């Protein structure tokens, strides 16, 4: 394959100003002409993901994440712009790209029900030209790793949704891809299964240098835990990207702390607000426990804030620094949405 | 080590894919738990279709049955079993794998030509159709006394025309699969409708001489016409009205039209695939 060697140092994934517009009217609809409504799913997405990165793509429902993955996995063509996988144009080098990639979409009931788990995985290994012997060895190892060792000879139709999803991960990995696309790989999995999947993805990355993962998720802690870098996409546009720590630091204008107090007096909050370096103070009474959250211009002001409390007669039980979370970054950037809240809070 | 394995993979991939697709079809469609039901499933439709024709002919001819015409009908109907069984499998694979199993996208993004997979899925049906073909002919000989003599069948011609016939079936099937990719609904109906039209036009049940002029012209550019005709000649030993008299020239026409139609069909398939990818229909579950 000469094409695959054309760009030795190419990034794993690169998109330049990719746009994707869905037209809702199909050209083959017979009879009544529906009005051609169009949805811009991607609106000029430019991203570069280097080999060896575990990259997270975050965004609300309908932000365009799956659309981007479909374009990169040669399932969908971009309306305009350029997209490259390992330096290969998705419009031109379809087969060479397919040799390098695999995809898993979470939350779907896919599978040839009549086959056993092993048979289905074996078949996919065949599609990628893996020899039967190598495939069976690999299948055993993968199933064991995701906790499906006992299900190897079970029919696919008899698997639970979460088991199917883990089998799907194995299906993607059985061909030993270089670039893996994971579209919400842990949605619908139980706590332990999600952990197994996350751990496995991480160890898979470490097994061989240069392996790349593009992951979408609605679980911010998952992105935070797994990803080296993330991009946040909103209405088809990238609104932020970078290392998770940098994004959080970018958000943090003030040092934030939380005190837990033995008892409460209205004076505390007032006194604190007057204290030097305090930007804001807020008292909270949750389940009978009183706490005060303060934002400081600078973390050095914490000592004087503590003194203010004790001189007002307060007794501090605990003191905790509040680190900004990825979720806050996300909320700040893409605003609030009821659906996201539900999705994001499920497992936190 | 890793590199050599990867390179080795690249060269053998399509054979692996074809084999795996054949195997998948065998696993998913065959009702192996009940061999009787399965036999009925393979034989039921072609044999009853042949018998309906024979019955109609007997009614129309008022009982004065000509065994040569009976032979014409039976061989035509038997050959049609291939068309009926194999051609529809292509769009059916697209629809079932997309809508029922939701696996089409994963199969599609594997590094093979999707056509290879489709051909593999349809291949076992050639075997099923061959069984139906043979059994229909045997019924014709035993019960209807049609003039077939085992030792005078031209097996070489039969084999050659069948093999070329299968290629044209793949051509039609692939084009229907392309349609199934882009048509949300109705791909299945369309392939049934077209196959029904072909049944009438290709001389399967009556000579093309009774067709109106333009339909006759159409019949002469469809490879199935020559395939059915050559099968008749190989099996029965006589030719049908409206067809070239020599077998060699008929075979030549079969080859030419097969190349033509299959090329057009594959181009049509790729055009459809292009549209499907452009519109995002490859993983769309239409829910009909
Ligand atoms: N096949 C399609 N036809 C028409 N519009 C579509 C199609 N697929 C997606 N869209 C639209 O494109 C936009 C982006 O969808 P996409 O599936 O990429 O979002 P997403 O970020 O993956 O969302 P989610 O988090 O819900 O999975 C949405 O507005 C969606 O309605
Ligand atoms: Mg999505």
Tab-separated table of C-alpha atoms in Angstrom, chain A residues 82-226:
chain	number	residue	atom	x	y	z
A	82	UNK	CA	-11.230	17.905	4.420
A	83	UNK	CA	-10.874	14.952	6.732
A	84	UNK	CA	-7.853	12.712	7.045
A	85	UNK	CA	-7.269	9.528	8.962
A	86	UNK	CA	-3.589	8.728	9.334
A	87	UNK	CA	-2.948	11.236	6.586
A	88	UNK	CA	-5.391	9.579	4.197
A	89	UNK	CA	-8.267	11.520	2.703
A	90	UNK	CA	-11.593	9.935	3.744
A	91	UNK	CA	-12.997	10.577	0.311
A	92	UNK	CA	-10.172	8.909	-1.577
A	93	UNK	CA	-8.503	6.185	0.449
A	94	UNK	CA	-11.488	4.396	1.835
A	95	UNK	CA	-10.092	0.859	1.968
A	96	UNK	CA	-6.624	1.788	3.330
A	97	UNK	CA	-8.354	3.789	6.071
A	98	UNK	CA	-10.670	0.915	6.920
A	99	UNK	CA	-7.697	-1.343	7.515
A	100	UNK	CA	-6.563	0.943	10.306
A	101	UNK	CA	-9.789	1.774	12.083
A	102	UNK	CA	-12.584	0.270	14.115
A	103	UNK	CA	-15.698	1.728	15.673
A	104	UNK	CA	-17.994	0.956	18.577
A	105	UNK	CA	-21.282	2.745	19.146
A	106	UNK	CA	-22.819	2.400	22.536
A	107	UNK	CA	-26.449	1.973	23.369
A	108	UNK	CA	-27.536	-0.043	20.398
A	109	UNK	CA	-28.910	-3.546	19.969
A	110	UNK	CA	-26.720	-4.685	17.147
A	111	UNK	CA	-25.514	-8.173	16.372
A	112	UNK	CA	-26.308	-11.258	14.349
A	113	UNK	CA	-28.483	-12.799	17.039
A	114	UNK	CA	-28.268	-16.349	15.797
A	115	UNK	CA	-24.475	-16.495	16.045
A	116	UNK	CA	-22.603	-17.135	19.228
A	117	UNK	CA	-20.399	-14.406	20.625
A	118	UNK	CA	-17.309	-16.255	19.495
A	119	UNK	CA	-18.684	-16.842	16.008
A	120	UNK	CA	-19.568	-13.219	15.527
A	121	UNK	CA	-16.123	-12.082	16.609
A	122	UNK	CA	-14.463	-14.713	14.466
A	123	UNK	CA	-16.421	-13.523	11.458
A	124	UNK	CA	-15.238	-9.980	11.911
A	125	UNK	CA	-11.675	-11.168	12.306
A	126	UNK	CA	-12.158	-12.832	8.923
A	127	UNK	CA	-13.316	-9.591	7.367
A	128	UNK	CA	-10.010	-8.108	8.410
A	129	UNK	CA	-8.030	-11.082	7.161
A	130	UNK	CA	-6.908	-12.303	10.575
A	131	UNK	CA	-6.189	-16.023	10.483
A	132	UNK	CA	-8.625	-18.243	12.387
A	133	UNK	CA	-6.017	-19.436	14.821
A	134	UNK	CA	-4.838	-15.938	15.680
A	135	UNK	CA	-8.461	-14.821	15.886
A	136	UNK	CA	-9.508	-17.439	18.416
A	137	UNK	CA	-6.553	-16.666	20.617
A	138	UNK	CA	-7.369	-12.995	20.467
A	139	UNK	CA	-11.075	-13.588	21.089
A	140	UNK	CA	-10.374	-15.581	24.260
A	141	UNK	CA	-8.103	-12.881	25.516
A	142	UNK	CA	-10.518	-10.044	24.731
A	143	UNK	CA	-13.587	-11.723	26.163
A	144	UNK	CA	-11.693	-12.521	29.320
A	145	UNK	CA	-10.526	-8.927	29.587
A	146	UNK	CA	-14.027	-7.450	29.375
A	147	UNK	CA	-15.556	-10.043	31.663
A	148	UNK	CA	-17.385	-12.041	28.995
A	149	UNK	CA	-15.288	-15.178	29.282
A	150	UNK	CA	-18.326	-17.259	30.220
A	151	UNK	CA	-20.443	-15.917	27.390
A	152	UNK	CA	-18.158	-16.991	24.541
A	153	UNK	CA	-20.473	-19.731	23.355
A	154	UNK	CA	-23.716	-18.010	24.144
A	155	UNK	CA	-25.952	-16.832	21.321
A	156	UNK	CA	-25.812	-13.100	20.755
A	157	UNK	CA	-29.597	-12.738	21.106
A	158	UNK	CA	-29.343	-14.016	24.662
A	159	UNK	CA	-26.956	-11.291	25.783
A	160	UNK	CA	-28.053	-8.326	27.839
A	161	UNK	CA	-27.568	-4.870	26.355
A	162	UNK	CA	-24.464	-4.246	28.397
A	163	UNK	CA	-22.994	-7.597	27.431
A	164	UNK	CA	-23.648	-6.842	23.785
A	165	UNK	CA	-21.883	-3.586	24.167
A	166	UNK	CA	-18.825	-5.248	25.640
A	167	UNK	CA	-18.935	-7.790	22.856
A	168	UNK	CA	-19.008	-4.886	20.428
A	169	UNK	CA	-15.867	-3.522	21.962
A	170	UNK	CA	-14.247	-6.904	21.404
A	171	UNK	CA	-15.489	-6.896	17.835
A	172	UNK	CA	-13.731	-3.637	17.239
A	173	UNK	CA	-10.522	-4.777	18.855
A	174	UNK	CA	-10.295	-8.197	17.282
A	175	UNK	CA	-8.852	-6.662	14.124
A	176	UNK	CA	-6.110	-4.893	16.063
A	177	UNK	CA	-6.932	-1.391	14.801
A	178	UNK	CA	-4.561	1.541	15.009
A	179	UNK	CA	-7.289	4.104	15.512
A	180	UNK	CA	-10.364	3.333	17.552
A	181	UNK	CA	-13.574	5.336	17.514
A	182	UNK	CA	-15.694	4.915	20.615
A	183	UNK	CA	-19.073	6.593	20.453
A	184	UNK	CA	-20.421	6.582	24.010
A	185	UNK	CA	-18.875	3.206	24.824
A	186	UNK	CA	-20.131	3.055	28.398
A	187	UNK	CA	-23.668	4.305	27.996
A	188	UNK	CA	-26.034	1.861	29.624
A	189	UNK	CA	-23.309	-0.165	31.297
A	190	UNK	CA	-23.425	-0.892	34.997
A	191	UNK	CA	-20.846	0.674	37.255
A	192	UNK	CA	-18.517	-2.284	37.194
A	193	UNK	CA	-18.826	-2.891	33.474
A	194	UNK	CA	-18.089	0.776	32.741
A	195	UNK	CA	-15.022	0.525	34.872
A	196	UNK	CA	-13.909	-2.626	33.066
A	197	UNK	CA	-14.350	-0.909	29.713
A	198	UNK	CA	-12.495	2.222	30.788
A	199	UNK	CA	-9.663	0.246	32.283
A	200	UNK	CA	-9.405	-1.909	29.225
A	201	UNK	CA	-9.345	1.040	26.856
A	202	UNK	CA	-6.560	2.569	28.861
A	203	UNK	CA	-4.503	-0.605	28.987
A	204	UNK	CA	-5.125	-1.176	25.290
A	205	UNK	CA	-3.647	2.255	24.621
A	206	UNK	CA	-0.603	1.439	26.682
A	207	UNK	CA	-0.051	-1.949	25.105
A	208	UNK	CA	1.321	-0.528	21.901
A	209	UNK	CA	2.561	3.024	21.409
A	210	UNK	CA	0.895	4.990	18.661
A	211	UNK	CA	-2.598	3.626	19.219
A	212	UNK	CA	-5.190	6.355	19.115
A	213	UNK	CA	-8.699	6.639	20.522
A	214	UNK	CA	-11.380	9.177	19.724
A	215	UNK	CA	-14.041	8.889	22.381
A	216	UNK	CA	-17.359	10.613	22.848
A	217	UNK	CA	-19.132	10.554	26.153
A	218	UNK	CA	-21.707	12.386	28.188
A	219	UNK	CA	-19.968	11.440	31.413
A	220	UNK	CA	-17.613	14.250	32.265
A	221	UNK	CA	-15.773	12.280	34.896
A	222	UNK	CA	-15.124	9.617	32.297
A	223	UNK	CA	-13.593	12.123	29.922
A	224	UNK	CA	-11.646	13.608	32.779
A	225	UNK	CA	-10.353	10.266	33.881
A	226	UNK	CA	-9.503	8.843	30.474
